[in-house]
Amino acid sequence: RKPGMTRDDLFAINAGIVKNLCVACAKNCPGAILNIISNPVNSTVPIASEVYKKAGVYDPKKIFGVTTLDVVRSNTFISEAKGFDVNDVDVPVVGGHAGITILPLLSQTYPSTTFTADELEALTVRIQNAGTEVVEAKAGAGSATLSMAYAAARMAEACLRGLSGEAEVYECSYVASSVTDLPYFATKVKLGPDGAEEVLPVGDITDYEKGWLEKLIPELKSSIDKGIEFANTD
């Protein structure tokens, strides 16, 4: 990603790559867990799912959009703001993985803490725009790399822990979901031997967070529809 580009600008490049990879995966390893990290994740997860449906091997428990980097960034920014040990902090991030579709639920931060209205706004917007912050800081040399690799490793390890039978393994992920009216949505997911064992609800949120949720729904729906349409166009 270059300065001035959005994740959605990557669609033209990555959509076809993801589609072709998923065709191969559906044919050769249909039962494997698939972690989709190629942006725009809001569209590439629907693409992957449609490919698997066409191949007759779709299992919604096995296809994950990796949104872990949003959680990692949230944990980092909140720990810095509040003086917490980052290893002790957990901030659920719901919605999608681009701009305003990223919704950090700061009211559900662990350990429990409080934020002023100004802090809420500044932290929410910074978390939503953190990827762009990195792109601009690199000034044309690319986007997040090491932090993205860390997020990918964390999600992959969580999936492996779930597959091994470890109990109570949770990560936020963008998955097939009935939590909202949208077919895909990121919330906390319980990982188990079969993949997504349980997709958790958003839970109790503040009026401030409800406002962001209302704003993100149409944006996320558009990205989902774009992915589905692409996957079904030969």
PDB file of C-alpha atoms in Angstrom:
ATOM      1  CA  ARG A   1       0.000   0.000   0.000  1.00  0.00           C
ATOM      2  CA  LYS A   2       1.277   3.446  -0.952  1.00  0.00           C
ATOM      3  CA  PRO A   3       0.421   6.822   0.590  1.00  0.00           C
ATOM      4  CA  GLY A   4      -3.046   7.912  -0.498  1.00  0.00           C
ATOM      5  CA  MET A   5      -4.204   4.331  -1.142  1.00  0.00           C
ATOM      6  CA  THR A   6      -6.943   2.677   0.884  1.00  0.00           C
ATOM      7  CA  ARG A   7      -7.129  -1.058   1.560  1.00  0.00           C
ATOM      8  CA  ASP A   8      -9.956  -1.184  -0.951  1.00  0.00           C
ATOM      9  CA  ASP A   9      -7.568   0.104  -3.640  1.00  0.00           C
ATOM     10  CA  LEU A  10      -5.765  -3.235  -3.251  1.00  0.00           C
ATOM     11  CA  PHE A  11      -8.875  -5.095  -4.419  1.00  0.00           C
ATOM     12  CA  ALA A  12      -7.896  -5.072  -8.088  1.00  0.00           C
ATOM     13  CA  ILE A  13      -4.575  -6.765  -7.274  1.00  0.00           C
ATOM     14  CA  ASN A  14      -5.432  -9.084  -4.401  1.00  0.00           C
ATOM     15  CA  ALA A  15      -8.977 -10.245  -5.199  1.00  0.00           C
ATOM     16  CA  GLY A  16      -7.882 -12.422  -8.108  1.00  0.00           C
ATOM     17  CA  ILE A  17      -4.891 -13.787  -6.191  1.00  0.00           C
ATOM     18  CA  VAL A  18      -7.053 -14.796  -3.233  1.00  0.00           C
ATOM     19  CA  LYS A  19      -9.691 -16.315  -5.526  1.00  0.00           C
ATOM     20  CA  ASN A  20      -7.140 -18.462  -7.358  1.00  0.00           C
ATOM     21  CA  LEU A  21      -5.441 -19.592  -4.146  1.00  0.00           C
ATOM     22  CA  CYS A  22      -8.809 -20.553  -2.692  1.00  0.00           C
ATOM     23  CA  VAL A  23      -9.702 -22.557  -5.801  1.00  0.00           C
ATOM     24  CA  ALA A  24      -6.499 -24.561  -5.216  1.00  0.00           C
ATOM     25  CA  CYS A  25      -7.137 -24.909  -1.466  1.00  0.00           C
ATOM     26  CA  ALA A  26     -10.731 -26.042  -2.013  1.00  0.00           C
ATOM     27  CA  LYS A  27      -9.439 -28.734  -4.368  1.00  0.00           C
ATOM     28  CA  ASN A  28      -6.377 -29.912  -2.431  1.00  0.00           C
ATOM     29  CA  CYS A  29      -6.996 -29.225   1.266  1.00  0.00           C
ATOM     30  CA  PRO A  30     -10.705 -28.445   1.690  1.00  0.00           C
ATOM     31  CA  GLY A  31     -10.721 -29.287   5.393  1.00  0.00           C
ATOM     32  CA  ALA A  32      -7.842 -27.016   6.345  1.00  0.00           C
ATOM     33  CA  ILE A  33      -8.310 -23.848   8.363  1.00  0.00           C
ATOM     34  CA  LEU A  34      -7.885 -20.840   6.101  1.00  0.00           C
ATOM     35  CA  ASN A  35      -6.601 -17.597   7.590  1.00  0.00           C
ATOM     36  CA  ILE A  36      -7.192 -14.762   5.115  1.00  0.00           C
ATOM     37  CA  ILE A  37      -4.898 -11.798   5.738  1.00  0.00           C
ATOM     38  CA  SER A  38      -4.749 -10.298   2.227  1.00  0.00           C
ATOM     39  CA  ASN A  39      -6.473  -6.913   2.083  1.00  0.00           C
ATOM     40  CA  PRO A  40      -9.164  -5.836   1.675  1.00  0.00           C
ATOM     41  CA  VAL A  41     -10.097  -8.545   4.214  1.00  0.00           C
ATOM     42  CA  ASN A  42     -13.678  -7.205   4.280  1.00  0.00           C
ATOM     43  CA  SER A  43     -13.982  -8.444   0.677  1.00  0.00           C
ATOM     44  CA  THR A  44     -11.451 -11.280   0.436  1.00  0.00           C
ATOM     45  CA  VAL A  45     -13.136 -13.413   3.126  1.00  0.00           C
ATOM     46  CA  PRO A  46     -16.438 -13.353   1.193  1.00  0.00           C
ATOM     47  CA  ILE A  47     -14.462 -14.213  -1.962  1.00  0.00           C
ATOM     48  CA  ALA A  48     -12.898 -17.235  -0.255  1.00  0.00           C
ATOM     49  CA  SER A  49     -16.262 -18.367   1.088  1.00  0.00           C
ATOM     50  CA  GLU A  50     -17.950 -18.112  -2.312  1.00  0.00           C
ATOM     51  CA  VAL A  51     -15.169 -20.144  -3.942  1.00  0.00           C
ATOM     52  CA  TYR A  52     -15.596 -22.880  -1.331  1.00  0.00           C
ATOM     53  CA  LYS A  53     -19.383 -22.830  -1.773  1.00  0.00           C
ATOM     54  CA  LYS A  54     -18.985 -23.290  -5.529  1.00  0.00           C
ATOM     55  CA  ALA A  55     -16.643 -26.229  -4.907  1.00  0.00           C
ATOM     56  CA  GLY A  56     -19.152 -27.783  -2.489  1.00  0.00           C
ATOM     57  CA  VAL A  57     -16.700 -27.820   0.428  1.00  0.00           C
ATOM     58  CA  TYR A  58     -17.703 -24.693   2.344  1.00  0.00           C
ATOM     59  CA  ASP A  59     -17.443 -24.862   6.127  1.00  0.00           C
ATOM     60  CA  PRO A  60     -17.921 -21.454   7.774  1.00  0.00           C
ATOM     61  CA  LYS A  61     -16.036 -22.688  10.834  1.00  0.00           C
ATOM     62  CA  LYS A  62     -12.831 -23.003   8.803  1.00  0.00           C
ATOM     63  CA  ILE A  63     -12.499 -19.585   7.096  1.00  0.00           C
ATOM     64  CA  PHE A  64     -11.129 -16.688   9.143  1.00  0.00           C
ATOM     65  CA  GLY A  65     -10.317 -13.095   8.308  1.00  0.00           C
ATOM     66  CA  VAL A  66      -7.259 -12.065  10.317  1.00  0.00           C
ATOM     67  CA  THR A  67      -8.097  -8.848  12.168  1.00  0.00           C
ATOM     68  CA  THR A  68      -5.627  -9.539  14.970  1.00  0.00           C
ATOM     69  CA  LEU A  69      -3.512  -6.507  14.081  1.00  0.00           C
ATOM     70  CA  ASP A  70      -6.391  -4.220  15.091  1.00  0.00           C
ATOM     71  CA  VAL A  71      -6.429  -5.883  18.520  1.00  0.00           C
ATOM     72  CA  VAL A  72      -2.639  -5.692  18.852  1.00  0.00           C
ATOM     73  CA  ARG A  73      -2.688  -1.976  17.999  1.00  0.00           C
ATOM     74  CA  SER A  74      -5.568  -1.321  20.386  1.00  0.00           C
ATOM     75  CA  ASN A  75      -3.810  -3.127  23.215  1.00  0.00           C
ATOM     76  CA  THR A  76      -0.621  -1.164  22.524  1.00  0.00           C
ATOM     77  CA  PHE A  77      -2.256   2.274  22.368  1.00  0.00           C
ATOM     78  CA  ILE A  78      -4.375   1.702  25.486  1.00  0.00           C
ATOM     79  CA  SER A  79      -1.463   0.306  27.484  1.00  0.00           C
ATOM     80  CA  GLU A  80       0.604   3.361  26.553  1.00  0.00           C
ATOM     81  CA  ALA A  81      -2.229   5.756  27.409  1.00  0.00           C
ATOM     82  CA  LYS A  82      -3.038   4.144  30.763  1.00  0.00           C
ATOM     83  CA  GLY A  83       0.376   2.896  31.880  1.00  0.00           C
ATOM     84  CA  PHE A  84      -0.641  -0.777  31.720  1.00  0.00           C
ATOM     85  CA  ASP A  85       1.603  -3.730  30.871  1.00  0.00           C
ATOM     86  CA  VAL A  86       0.640  -4.466  27.254  1.00  0.00           C
ATOM     87  CA  ASN A  87       0.749  -8.199  28.003  1.00  0.00           C
ATOM     88  CA  ASP A  88      -2.142  -7.753  30.446  1.00  0.00           C
ATOM     89  CA  VAL A  89      -4.392  -5.702  28.146  1.00  0.00           C
ATOM     90  CA  ASP A  90      -7.197  -7.049  25.968  1.00  0.00           C
ATOM     91  CA  VAL A  91      -9.397  -4.799  23.821  1.00  0.00           C
ATOM     92  CA  PRO A  92     -12.044  -6.505  21.676  1.00  0.00           C
ATOM     93  CA  VAL A  93     -12.240  -5.076  18.154  1.00  0.00           C
ATOM     94  CA  VAL A  94     -15.367  -5.785  16.112  1.00  0.00           C
ATOM     95  CA  GLY A  95     -16.741  -5.011  12.647  1.00  0.00           C
ATOM     96  CA  GLY A  96     -14.260  -5.293   9.817  1.00  0.00           C
ATOM     97  CA  HIS A  97     -10.653  -4.529   8.941  1.00  0.00           C
ATOM     98  CA  ALA A  98     -10.567  -1.149   7.182  1.00  0.00           C
ATOM     99  CA  GLY A  99     -11.110   2.437   8.291  1.00  0.00           C
ATOM    100  CA  ILE A 100     -14.397   3.088  10.054  1.00  0.00           C
ATOM    101  CA  THR A 101     -15.375  -0.596   9.888  1.00  0.00           C
ATOM    102  CA  ILE A 102     -12.781  -1.147  12.637  1.00  0.00           C
ATOM    103  CA  LEU A 103     -14.570  -0.651  15.965  1.00  0.00           C
ATOM    104  CA  PRO A 104     -12.486  -1.020  19.141  1.00  0.00           C
ATOM    105  CA  LEU A 105     -14.788  -1.638  22.087  1.00  0.00           C
ATOM    106  CA  LEU A 106     -12.896   0.487  24.581  1.00  0.00           C
ATOM    107  CA  SER A 107     -15.732   0.086  27.094  1.00  0.00           C
ATOM    108  CA  GLN A 108     -14.847  -3.625  27.263  1.00  0.00           C
ATOM    109  CA  THR A 109     -11.124  -3.039  27.824  1.00  0.00           C
ATOM    110  CA  TYR A 110      -9.458  -5.436  30.255  1.00  0.00           C
ATOM    111  CA  PRO A 111      -8.296  -4.411  32.822  1.00  0.00           C
ATOM    112  CA  SER A 112     -11.337  -2.182  33.266  1.00  0.00           C
ATOM    113  CA  THR A 113     -10.509   1.488  32.874  1.00  0.00           C
ATOM    114  CA  THR A 114     -12.189   4.772  32.003  1.00  0.00           C
ATOM    115  CA  PHE A 115     -11.703   7.227  29.155  1.00  0.00           C
ATOM    116  CA  THR A 116     -12.683  10.854  28.723  1.00  0.00           C
ATOM    117  CA  ALA A 117     -14.754  11.738  25.657  1.00  0.00           C
ATOM    118  CA  ASP A 118     -11.645  13.233  24.046  1.00  0.00           C
ATOM    119  CA  GLU A 119      -9.600  10.100  24.794  1.00  0.00           C
ATOM    120  CA  LEU A 120     -12.316   7.870  23.330  1.00  0.00           C
ATOM    121  CA  GLU A 121     -12.435   9.847  20.110  1.00  0.00           C
ATOM    122  CA  ALA A 122      -8.661  10.140  19.729  1.00  0.00           C
ATOM    123  CA  LEU A 123      -7.986   6.456  20.464  1.00  0.00           C
ATOM    124  CA  THR A 124     -10.844   5.136  18.314  1.00  0.00           C
ATOM    125  CA  VAL A 125      -9.811   7.208  15.300  1.00  0.00           C
ATOM    126  CA  ARG A 126      -6.122   6.379  15.758  1.00  0.00           C
ATOM    127  CA  ILE A 127      -6.865   2.649  15.895  1.00  0.00           C
ATOM    128  CA  GLN A 128      -9.024   2.923  12.761  1.00  0.00           C
ATOM    129  CA  ASN A 129      -6.308   4.841  10.907  1.00  0.00           C
ATOM    130  CA  ALA A 130      -3.259   3.069  12.334  1.00  0.00           C
ATOM    131  CA  GLY A 131      -2.511   1.277   9.069  1.00  0.00           C
ATOM    132  CA  THR A 132      -2.536   4.561   7.189  1.00  0.00           C
ATOM    133  CA  GLU A 133      -0.310   6.080   9.891  1.00  0.00           C
ATOM    134  CA  VAL A 134       2.298   3.414   9.114  1.00  0.00           C
ATOM    135  CA  VAL A 135       1.932   3.847   5.349  1.00  0.00           C
ATOM    136  CA  GLU A 136       2.514   7.582   5.659  1.00  0.00           C
ATOM    137  CA  ALA A 137       5.444   7.123   8.045  1.00  0.00           C
ATOM    138  CA  LYS A 138       7.100   4.775   5.535  1.00  0.00           C
ATOM    139  CA  ALA A 139       6.575   7.419   2.847  1.00  0.00           C
ATOM    140  CA  GLY A 140       6.150   5.069  -0.081  1.00  0.00           C
ATOM    141  CA  ALA A 141       8.259   2.188   1.202  1.00  0.00           C
ATOM    142  CA  GLY A 142       5.225   0.036   1.932  1.00  0.00           C
ATOM    143  CA  SER A 143       2.765  -0.699   4.728  1.00  0.00           C
ATOM    144  CA  ALA A 144       2.892  -2.551   8.042  1.00  0.00           C
ATOM    145  CA  THR A 145       5.112  -5.638   7.795  1.00  0.00           C
ATOM    146  CA  LEU A 146       6.606  -6.750  11.124  1.00  0.00           C
ATOM    147  CA  SER A 147       3.440  -5.956  13.100  1.00  0.00           C
ATOM    148  CA  MET A 148       1.344  -7.737  10.467  1.00  0.00           C
ATOM    149  CA  ALA A 149       3.622 -10.773  10.664  1.00  0.00           C
ATOM    150  CA  TYR A 150       3.271 -10.765  14.450  1.00  0.00           C
ATOM    151  CA  ALA A 151      -0.515 -10.568  14.172  1.00  0.00           C
ATOM    152  CA  ALA A 152      -0.559 -13.423  11.635  1.00  0.00           C
ATOM    153  CA  ALA A 153       1.622 -15.584  13.887  1.00  0.00           C
ATOM    154  CA  ARG A 154      -0.572 -14.864  16.899  1.00  0.00           C
ATOM    155  CA  MET A 155      -3.736 -15.860  15.027  1.00  0.00           C
ATOM    156  CA  ALA A 156      -2.121 -18.968  13.530  1.00  0.00           C
ATOM    157  CA  GLU A 157      -0.883 -20.039  16.964  1.00  0.00           C
ATOM    158  CA  ALA A 158      -4.364 -19.523  18.429  1.00  0.00           C
ATOM    159  CA  CYS A 159      -5.851 -21.726  15.690  1.00  0.00           C
ATOM    160  CA  LEU A 160      -3.253 -24.416  16.392  1.00  0.00           C
ATOM    161  CA  ARG A 161      -3.985 -24.255  20.111  1.00  0.00           C
ATOM    162  CA  GLY A 162      -7.669 -24.698  19.360  1.00  0.00           C
ATOM    163  CA  LEU A 163      -6.999 -27.574  16.975  1.00  0.00           C
ATOM    164  CA  SER A 164      -4.912 -29.295  19.652  1.00  0.00           C
ATOM    165  CA  GLY A 165      -7.878 -29.275  22.026  1.00  0.00           C
ATOM    166  CA  GLU A 166      -6.720 -26.524  24.357  1.00  0.00           C
ATOM    167  CA  ALA A 167      -9.711 -25.035  26.154  1.00  0.00           C
ATOM    168  CA  GLU A 168     -10.825 -21.392  26.186  1.00  0.00           C
ATOM    169  CA  VAL A 169      -8.860 -20.094  23.195  1.00  0.00           C
ATOM    170  CA  TYR A 170     -10.301 -16.820  21.903  1.00  0.00           C
ATOM    171  CA  GLU A 171      -9.323 -14.321  19.220  1.00  0.00           C
ATOM    172  CA  CYS A 172     -11.241 -11.621  17.415  1.00  0.00           C
ATOM    173  CA  SER A 173     -11.718 -12.596  13.778  1.00  0.00           C
ATOM    174  CA  TYR A 174     -13.803 -11.636  10.750  1.00  0.00           C
ATOM    175  CA  VAL A 175     -15.983 -14.661  10.077  1.00  0.00           C
ATOM    176  CA  ALA A 176     -19.359 -15.851   8.807  1.00  0.00           C
ATOM    177  CA  SER A 177     -21.641 -14.521  11.498  1.00  0.00           C
ATOM    178  CA  SER A 178     -25.242 -14.027  12.586  1.00  0.00           C
ATOM    179  CA  VAL A 179     -24.287 -11.439  15.212  1.00  0.00           C
ATOM    180  CA  THR A 180     -25.595  -8.648  12.939  1.00  0.00           C
ATOM    181  CA  ASP A 181     -27.674  -8.627   9.753  1.00  0.00           C
ATOM    182  CA  LEU A 182     -24.436  -8.831   7.757  1.00  0.00           C
ATOM    183  CA  PRO A 183     -23.199 -12.275   6.628  1.00  0.00           C
ATOM    184  CA  TYR A 184     -19.649 -11.536   7.852  1.00  0.00           C
ATOM    185  CA  PHE A 185     -18.574  -9.629  10.936  1.00  0.00           C
ATOM    186  CA  ALA A 186     -15.628  -9.614  13.331  1.00  0.00           C
ATOM    187  CA  THR A 187     -16.170 -10.418  16.992  1.00  0.00           C
ATOM    188  CA  LYS A 188     -14.426 -12.669  19.480  1.00  0.00           C
ATOM    189  CA  VAL A 189     -14.408 -16.279  18.337  1.00  0.00           C
ATOM    190  CA  LYS A 190     -13.829 -19.368  20.449  1.00  0.00           C
ATOM    191  CA  LEU A 191     -11.387 -21.638  18.622  1.00  0.00           C
ATOM    192  CA  GLY A 192     -11.545 -25.412  18.880  1.00  0.00           C
ATOM    193  CA  PRO A 193     -10.679 -28.687  17.122  1.00  0.00           C
ATOM    194  CA  ASP A 194     -13.144 -27.912  14.303  1.00  0.00           C
ATOM    195  CA  GLY A 195     -12.179 -24.262  13.881  1.00  0.00           C
ATOM    196  CA  ALA A 196     -14.671 -21.615  15.002  1.00  0.00           C
ATOM    197  CA  GLU A 197     -16.399 -23.339  17.886  1.00  0.00           C
ATOM    198  CA  GLU A 198     -18.469 -20.296  18.850  1.00  0.00           C
ATOM    199  CA  VAL A 199     -18.895 -16.792  17.434  1.00  0.00           C
ATOM    200  CA  LEU A 200     -19.497 -14.487  20.371  1.00  0.00           C
ATOM    201  CA  PRO A 201     -21.916 -11.540  20.358  1.00  0.00           C
ATOM    202  CA  VAL A 202     -20.783  -7.915  20.473  1.00  0.00           C
ATOM    203  CA  GLY A 203     -21.954  -7.678  24.081  1.00  0.00           C
ATOM    204  CA  ASP A 204     -22.900  -4.521  25.966  1.00  0.00           C
ATOM    205  CA  ILE A 205     -21.646  -1.362  24.263  1.00  0.00           C
ATOM    206  CA  THR A 206     -21.948   2.342  24.928  1.00  0.00           C
ATOM    207  CA  ASP A 207     -23.990   4.866  22.960  1.00  0.00           C
ATOM    208  CA  TYR A 208     -20.714   6.172  21.523  1.00  0.00           C
ATOM    209  CA  GLU A 209     -19.842   2.683  20.217  1.00  0.00           C
ATOM    210  CA  LYS A 210     -23.414   2.173  18.945  1.00  0.00           C
ATOM    211  CA  GLY A 211     -22.977   5.333  16.853  1.00  0.00           C
ATOM    212  CA  TRP A 212     -19.826   3.927  15.225  1.00  0.00           C
ATOM    213  CA  LEU A 213     -21.558   0.549  14.720  1.00  0.00           C
ATOM    214  CA  GLU A 214     -24.401   2.210  12.806  1.00  0.00           C
ATOM    215  CA  LYS A 215     -21.879   4.054  10.611  1.00  0.00           C
ATOM    216  CA  LEU A 216     -19.778   0.989   9.811  1.00  0.00           C
ATOM    217  CA  ILE A 217     -22.631  -1.339   8.761  1.00  0.00           C
ATOM    218  CA  PRO A 218     -23.310   0.163   5.296  1.00  0.00           C
ATOM    219  CA  GLU A 219     -19.575   0.518   4.587  1.00  0.00           C
ATOM    220  CA  LEU A 220     -18.921  -3.109   5.507  1.00  0.00           C
ATOM    221  CA  LYS A 221     -21.969  -4.319   3.557  1.00  0.00           C
ATOM    222  CA  SER A 222     -20.643  -2.626   0.422  1.00  0.00           C
ATOM    223  CA  SER A 223     -17.275  -4.407   0.766  1.00  0.00           C
ATOM    224  CA  ILE A 224     -18.956  -7.763   1.361  1.00  0.00           C
ATOM    225  CA  ASP A 225     -21.211  -7.336  -1.669  1.00  0.00           C
ATOM    226  CA  LYS A 226     -18.210  -6.380  -3.802  1.00  0.00           C
ATOM    227  CA  GLY A 227     -16.383  -9.566  -2.810  1.00  0.00           C
ATOM    228  CA  ILE A 228     -19.383 -11.810  -3.429  1.00  0.00           C
ATOM    229  CA  GLU A 229     -20.012 -10.260  -6.829  1.00  0.00           C
ATOM    230  CA  PHE A 230     -16.353 -10.667  -7.852  1.00  0.00           C
ATOM    231  CA  ALA A 231     -16.233 -14.311  -6.745  1.00  0.00           C
ATOM    232  CA  ASN A 232     -19.284 -15.131  -8.838  1.00  0.00           C
ATOM    233  CA  THR A 233     -18.043 -13.398 -11.984  1.00  0.00           C
ATOM    234  CA  ASP A 234     -16.049 -15.692 -14.249  1.00  0.00           C
TER     235      ASP A 234
END
